[in-house]
Amino acid sequence: MTRSLLSAACHAYSVAGVAYLVHLVRLRGRSSTVGALALAAGLLLHATVIVMRYQEMVVTPVSSLADGLSFTAWLLVAAFLILDRVYKLPALGAFVTPLALTVTVSALLVPSSPPGEIPALLGIPGLVAHVIVAFLGMALFALAGGAAVLYLVQERQVKGKRFGFAFSRLPSLEVLDELNRRLVVFGFAMLSVTIATGALYAKNRWGAYWSWDPKETLSLLAWAIFGALIAARFQGGWRGKRVALLTMLGLVVLVSSWVGLFAFPSGHHSGSFDAPARAVGERRG
């Protein structure tokens, strides 16, 4: 049932992606409206899947690669719809929607955790908040990366004085740079909270705040990159292309830390949050 609903959400995301692409190419207002409605419908279906998985798993379903991908895609779509509502950026939908669709389809293609089992660490309520904040930060950085890509595309047209079809469809360089700034600042706050709460739980669980496993090391490297980016903005006056490139570098490192958590499990971040799993009935009892 959940896979059928997730598949339906993918179809809605596909319709939204086509509508946003039509908007980008032909600049028709109705296309962006169709895209937003289809995306909202997909988001609702996707939310239903997450709620059903919550009922199956008892805790927030982010214990497997499939569930993590699904939850990240949902957050990405939700954050974009809010962003589009505030800033009126339908052109960004032509880039965000295919990304969300790709991540959601990936979630469909890999196996998820069986119902009725709870990874032991995810049974701790506070750690669930840590994981949710981590995924929210990932979604914000992904949107910042999308804004960075659009900035580079727009800047190339402006500097080359070759104004293609996308020039009038994309937001101005100033808007994209400001959007990048806000998303990176909020994402950095989420990442900072994630690292701090993770260190506290590590101390409580394993007796040490930090163990330098690949996940922790790459997350800290991404935090350092985004921290340096923010410092360069506010202290060094950095703007534009350098900031866009540094944003994309930080995003690549952050995504590597997350994908590596599941693809190459090692250290305390074993990819399943702990083993062995506990039965739902045991937890409820």
GROMACS .gro file of C-alpha atoms in nm:
model
  285
    1MET     CA    1   0.000   0.000   0.000
    2THR     CA    2   0.275   0.245   0.094
    3ARG     CA    3   0.469   0.166  -0.222
    4SER     CA    4   0.157   0.220  -0.435
    5LEU     CA    5   0.099   0.558  -0.272
    6LEU     CA    6   0.465   0.650  -0.311
    7SER     CA    7   0.443   0.550  -0.677
    8ALA     CA    8   0.136   0.777  -0.713
    9ALA     CA    9   0.334   1.059  -0.551
   10CYS     CA   10   0.609   1.001  -0.811
   11HIS     CA   11   0.353   1.039  -1.090
   12ALA     CA   12   0.233   1.366  -0.937
   13TYR     CA   13   0.594   1.488  -0.912
   14SER     CA   14   0.642   1.392  -1.279
   15VAL     CA   15   0.342   1.603  -1.383
   16ALA     CA   16   0.477   1.891  -1.172
   17GLY     CA   17   0.821   1.858  -1.330
   18VAL     CA   18   0.679   1.875  -1.683
   19ALA     CA   19   0.459   2.174  -1.592
   20TYR     CA   20   0.752   2.364  -1.439
   21LEU     CA   21   0.965   2.282  -1.743
   22VAL     CA   22   0.692   2.416  -1.973
   23HIS     CA   23   0.682   2.729  -1.759
   24LEU     CA   24   1.058   2.768  -1.792
   25VAL     CA   25   1.054   2.725  -2.170
   26ARG     CA   26   0.731   2.903  -2.261
   27LEU     CA   27   0.682   3.131  -1.957
   28ARG     CA   28   0.312   3.060  -1.914
   29GLY     CA   29   0.161   3.143  -1.577
   30ARG     CA   30  -0.086   2.855  -1.580
   31SER     CA   31   0.193   2.602  -1.619
   32SER     CA   32   0.349   2.708  -1.291
   33THR     CA   33   0.008   2.689  -1.123
   34VAL     CA   34  -0.043   2.334  -1.256
   35GLY     CA   35   0.307   2.249  -1.133
   36ALA     CA   36   0.237   2.382  -0.784
   37LEU     CA   37  -0.096   2.195  -0.761
   38ALA     CA   38   0.055   1.867  -0.883
   39LEU     CA   39   0.346   1.909  -0.645
   40ALA     CA   40   0.109   1.976  -0.354
   41ALA     CA   41  -0.092   1.664  -0.445
   42GLY     CA   42   0.227   1.458  -0.455
   43LEU     CA   43   0.334   1.605  -0.123
   44LEU     CA   44   0.004   1.501   0.035
   45LEU     CA   45   0.033   1.146  -0.098
   46HIS     CA   46   0.393   1.135   0.016
   47ALA     CA   47   0.294   1.258   0.364
   48THR     CA   48   0.041   0.976   0.383
   49VAL     CA   49   0.318   0.727   0.309
   50ILE     CA   50   0.534   0.873   0.586
   51VAL     CA   51   0.247   0.859   0.836
   52MET     CA   52   0.174   0.496   0.743
   53ARG     CA   53   0.542   0.408   0.782
   54TYR     CA   54   0.537   0.583   1.119
   55GLN     CA   55   0.248   0.361   1.226
   56GLU     CA   56   0.436   0.053   1.107
   57MET     CA   57   0.769   0.148   1.263
   58VAL     CA   58   0.634   0.335   1.571
   59VAL     CA   59   0.921   0.584   1.533
   60THR     CA   60   0.994   0.830   1.250
   61PRO     CA   61   1.073   0.604   0.954
   62VAL     CA   62   1.428   0.703   0.866
   63SER     CA   63   1.599   0.382   0.968
   64SER     CA   64   1.684   0.258   0.619
   65LEU     CA   65   1.820   0.412   0.301
   66ALA     CA   66   1.474   0.388   0.137
   67ASP     CA   67   1.297   0.564   0.422
   68GLY     CA   68   1.570   0.826   0.452
   69LEU     CA   69   1.553   0.903   0.079
   70SER     CA   70   1.174   0.924   0.092
   71PHE     CA   71   1.174   1.158   0.394
   72THR     CA   72   1.442   1.381   0.241
   73ALA     CA   73   1.247   1.414  -0.086
   74TRP     CA   74   0.932   1.503   0.107
   75LEU     CA   75   1.114   1.773   0.304
   76LEU     CA   76   1.269   1.905  -0.019
   77VAL     CA   77   0.929   1.939  -0.187
   78ALA     CA   78   0.770   2.095   0.123
   79ALA     CA   79   1.054   2.346   0.160
   80PHE     CA   80   1.034   2.439  -0.209
   81LEU     CA   81   0.658   2.499  -0.197
   82ILE     CA   82   0.705   2.730   0.102
   83LEU     CA   83   0.992   2.904  -0.073
   84ASP     CA   84   0.791   2.947  -0.393
   85ARG     CA   85   0.500   3.085  -0.193
   86VAL     CA   86   0.722   3.347  -0.032
   87TYR     CA   87   0.962   3.440  -0.313
   88LYS     CA   88   0.760   3.345  -0.626
   89LEU     CA   89   1.031   3.127  -0.780
   90PRO     CA   90   0.852   2.880  -1.012
   91ALA     CA   91   1.161   2.855  -1.234
   92LEU     CA   92   1.340   2.683  -0.944
   93GLY     CA   93   1.072   2.413  -0.963
   94ALA     CA   94   1.212   2.298  -1.299
   95PHE     CA   95   1.529   2.197  -1.113
   96VAL     CA   96   1.398   2.099  -0.769
   97THR     CA   97   1.112   1.878  -0.890
   98PRO     CA   98   1.328   1.642  -1.102
   99LEU     CA   99   1.568   1.615  -0.807
  100ALA     CA  100   1.284   1.527  -0.568
  101LEU     CA  101   1.145   1.280  -0.823
  102THR     CA  102   1.485   1.112  -0.865
  103VAL     CA  103   1.528   1.077  -0.489
  104THR     CA  104   1.173   0.941  -0.446
  105VAL     CA  105   1.213   0.689  -0.728
  106SER     CA  106   1.541   0.579  -0.567
  107ALA     CA  107   1.347   0.524  -0.244
  108LEU     CA  108   1.111   0.296  -0.437
  109LEU     CA  109   1.394   0.092  -0.586
  110VAL     CA  110   1.581   0.003  -0.267
  111PRO     CA  111   1.437  -0.219   0.011
  112SER     CA  112   1.300  -0.054   0.324
  113SER     CA  113   1.305  -0.181   0.682
  114PRO     CA  114   1.045  -0.451   0.750
  115PRO     CA  115   0.738  -0.338   0.943
  116GLY     CA  116   0.724  -0.423   1.311
  117GLU     CA  117   1.089  -0.361   1.390
  118ILE     CA  118   1.245  -0.057   1.554
  119PRO     CA  119   1.615   0.024   1.531
  120ALA     CA  120   1.718   0.049   1.894
  121LEU     CA  121   1.864   0.402   1.878
  122LEU     CA  122   1.559   0.539   1.700
  123GLY     CA  123   1.354   0.425   1.998
  124ILE     CA  124   1.500   0.723   2.185
  125PRO     CA  125   1.257   1.016   2.126
  126GLY     CA  126   1.525   1.287   2.141
  127LEU     CA  127   1.734   1.117   1.878
  128VAL     CA  128   1.439   1.119   1.640
  129ALA     CA  129   1.442   1.501   1.664
  130HIS     CA  130   1.817   1.492   1.592
  131VAL     CA  131   1.756   1.289   1.276
  132ILE     CA  132   1.464   1.507   1.159
  133VAL     CA  133   1.671   1.825   1.201
  134ALA     CA  134   1.952   1.659   1.006
  135PHE     CA  135   1.722   1.578   0.712
  136LEU     CA  136   1.569   1.927   0.722
  137GLY     CA  137   1.917   2.077   0.701
  138MET     CA  138   1.990   1.851   0.405
  139ALA     CA  139   1.676   1.974   0.225
  140LEU     CA  140   1.769   2.340   0.285
  141PHE     CA  141   2.121   2.286   0.156
  142ALA     CA  142   1.981   2.106  -0.151
  143LEU     CA  143   1.765   2.410  -0.228
  144ALA     CA  144   2.067   2.635  -0.172
  145GLY     CA  145   2.256   2.417  -0.420
  146GLY     CA  146   1.970   2.460  -0.671
  147ALA     CA  147   1.984   2.837  -0.627
  148ALA     CA  148   2.360   2.822  -0.676
  149VAL     CA  149   2.321   2.634  -1.004
  150LEU     CA  150   2.065   2.887  -1.128
  151TYR     CA  151   2.300   3.168  -1.026
  152LEU     CA  152   2.585   3.021  -1.233
  153VAL     CA  153   2.354   2.974  -1.535
  154GLN     CA  154   2.223   3.329  -1.509
  155GLU     CA  155   2.568   3.479  -1.452
  156ARG     CA  156   2.707   3.299  -1.758
  157GLN     CA  157   2.439   3.459  -1.975
  158VAL     CA  158   2.488   3.803  -1.826
  159LYS     CA  159   2.868   3.804  -1.853
  160GLY     CA  160   2.867   3.653  -2.201
  161LYS     CA  161   2.591   3.891  -2.309
  162ARG     CA  162   2.423   3.594  -2.468
  163PHE     CA  163   2.073   3.614  -2.333
  164GLY     CA  164   1.912   3.277  -2.400
  165PHE     CA  165   1.555   3.171  -2.335
  166ALA     CA  166   1.627   3.113  -1.966
  167PHE     CA  167   1.742   3.470  -1.898
  168SER     CA  168   1.396   3.620  -1.861
  169ARG     CA  169   1.264   3.309  -1.680
  170LEU     CA  170   1.522   3.295  -1.405
  171PRO     CA  171   1.531   3.528  -1.105
  172SER     CA  172   1.788   3.806  -1.104
  173LEU     CA  173   2.141   3.744  -0.976
  174GLU     CA  174   2.066   3.954  -0.668
  175VAL     CA  175   1.758   3.747  -0.578
  176LEU     CA  176   1.941   3.417  -0.628
  177ASP     CA  177   2.239   3.532  -0.420
  178GLU     CA  178   2.011   3.649  -0.138
  179LEU     CA  179   1.815   3.324  -0.154
  180ASN     CA  180   2.139   3.130  -0.131
  181ARG     CA  181   2.246   3.335   0.172
  182ARG     CA  182   1.928   3.269   0.367
  183LEU     CA  183   1.912   2.899   0.284
  184VAL     CA  184   2.276   2.842   0.376
  185VAL     CA  185   2.237   3.031   0.706
  186PHE     CA  186   1.928   2.830   0.806
  187GLY     CA  187   2.084   2.506   0.681
  188PHE     CA  188   2.401   2.580   0.877
  189ALA     CA  189   2.195   2.631   1.193
  190MET     CA  190   2.025   2.294   1.136
  191LEU     CA  191   2.359   2.123   1.072
  192SER     CA  192   2.509   2.279   1.386
  193VAL     CA  193   2.219   2.152   1.597
  194THR     CA  194   2.252   1.810   1.434
  195ILE     CA  195   2.623   1.783   1.515
  196ALA     CA  196   2.581   1.915   1.871
  197THR     CA  197   2.290   1.686   1.961
  198GLY     CA  198   2.462   1.393   1.790
  199ALA     CA  199   2.774   1.449   2.002
  200LEU     CA  200   2.565   1.458   2.320
  201TYR     CA  201   2.392   1.131   2.232
  202ALA     CA  202   2.724   0.974   2.137
  203LYS     CA  203   2.863   1.064   2.480
  204ASN     CA  204   2.558   0.916   2.647
  205ARG     CA  205   2.551   0.605   2.430
  206TRP     CA  206   2.916   0.524   2.361
  207GLY     CA  207   3.103   0.725   2.624
  208ALA     CA  208   3.272   0.970   2.386
  209TYR     CA  209   3.149   1.286   2.212
  210TRP     CA  210   3.333   1.213   1.889
  211SER     CA  211   3.472   0.900   1.724
  212TRP     CA  212   3.586   1.035   1.384
  213ASP     CA  213   3.398   0.773   1.183
  214PRO     CA  214   3.344   0.864   0.813
  215LYS     CA  215   2.995   1.003   0.872
  216GLU     CA  216   3.108   1.232   1.154
  217THR     CA  217   3.422   1.341   0.970
  218LEU     CA  218   3.240   1.431   0.646
  219SER     CA  219   2.962   1.608   0.836
  220LEU     CA  220   3.220   1.815   1.023
  221LEU     CA  221   3.397   1.893   0.694
  222ALA     CA  222   3.067   2.011   0.541
  223TRP     CA  223   2.999   2.220   0.854
  224ALA     CA  224   3.345   2.379   0.819
  225ILE     CA  225   3.286   2.457   0.450
  226PHE     CA  226   2.948   2.621   0.513
  227GLY     CA  227   3.086   2.800   0.821
  228ALA     CA  228   3.373   2.937   0.613
  229LEU     CA  229   3.123   3.040   0.343
  230ILE     CA  230   2.912   3.235   0.593
  231ALA     CA  231   3.222   3.397   0.745
  232ALA     CA  232   3.344   3.493   0.398
  233ARG     CA  233   3.007   3.651   0.322
  234PHE     CA  234   2.980   3.857   0.638
  235GLN     CA  235   3.347   3.929   0.703
  236GLY     CA  236   3.502   3.920   0.357
  237GLY     CA  237   3.211   4.049   0.151
  238TRP     CA  238   3.200   3.742  -0.070
  239ARG     CA  239   2.911   3.730  -0.315
  240GLY     CA  240   2.812   3.566  -0.639
  241LYS     CA  241   3.009   3.295  -0.819
  242ARG     CA  242   3.254   3.210  -0.541
  243VAL     CA  243   2.969   3.163  -0.295
  244ALA     CA  244   2.772   2.953  -0.545
  245LEU     CA  245   3.069   2.722  -0.609
  246LEU     CA  246   3.144   2.687  -0.237
  247THR     CA  247   2.778   2.605  -0.172
  248MET     CA  248   2.789   2.325  -0.428
  249LEU     CA  249   3.112   2.189  -0.279
  250GLY     CA  250   2.960   2.183   0.070
  251LEU     CA  251   2.648   2.012  -0.062
  252VAL     CA  252   2.851   1.740  -0.234
  253VAL     CA  253   3.043   1.669   0.089
  254LEU     CA  254   2.722   1.665   0.294
  255VAL     CA  255   2.543   1.431   0.053
  256SER     CA  256   2.850   1.204   0.056
  257SER     CA  257   2.835   1.185   0.435
  258TRP     CA  258   2.470   1.084   0.423
  259VAL     CA  259   2.484   0.838   0.132
  260GLY     CA  260   2.799   0.686   0.280
  261LEU     CA  261   2.610   0.625   0.603
  262PHE     CA  262   2.402   0.363   0.424
  263ALA     CA  263   2.626   0.258   0.135
  264PHE     CA  264   2.949   0.215   0.336
  265PRO     CA  265   2.840   0.164   0.698
  266SER     CA  266   3.119   0.180   0.952
  267GLY     CA  267   3.179   0.300   1.305
  268HIS     CA  268   2.886   0.399   1.525
  269HIS     CA  269   2.690   0.523   1.222
  270SER     CA  270   2.630   0.173   1.095
  271GLY     CA  271   2.351   0.264   0.855
  272SER     CA  272   2.075   0.105   1.059
  273PHE     CA  273   2.119   0.328   1.366
  274ASP     CA  274   2.186   0.021   1.578
  275ALA     CA  275   2.133  -0.350   1.597
  276PRO     CA  276   1.960  -0.562   1.687
  277ALA     CA  277   1.618  -0.420   1.618
  278ARG     CA  278   1.340  -0.451   1.872
  279ALA     CA  279   0.990  -0.568   1.802
  280VAL     CA  280   0.707  -0.322   1.808
  281GLY     CA  281   0.514  -0.535   2.048
  282GLU     CA  282   0.806  -0.537   2.290
  283ARG     CA  283   0.826  -0.158   2.281
  284ARG     CA  284   0.457  -0.113   2.325
  285GLY     CA  285   0.449  -0.365   2.606
   0.00000   0.00000   0.00000
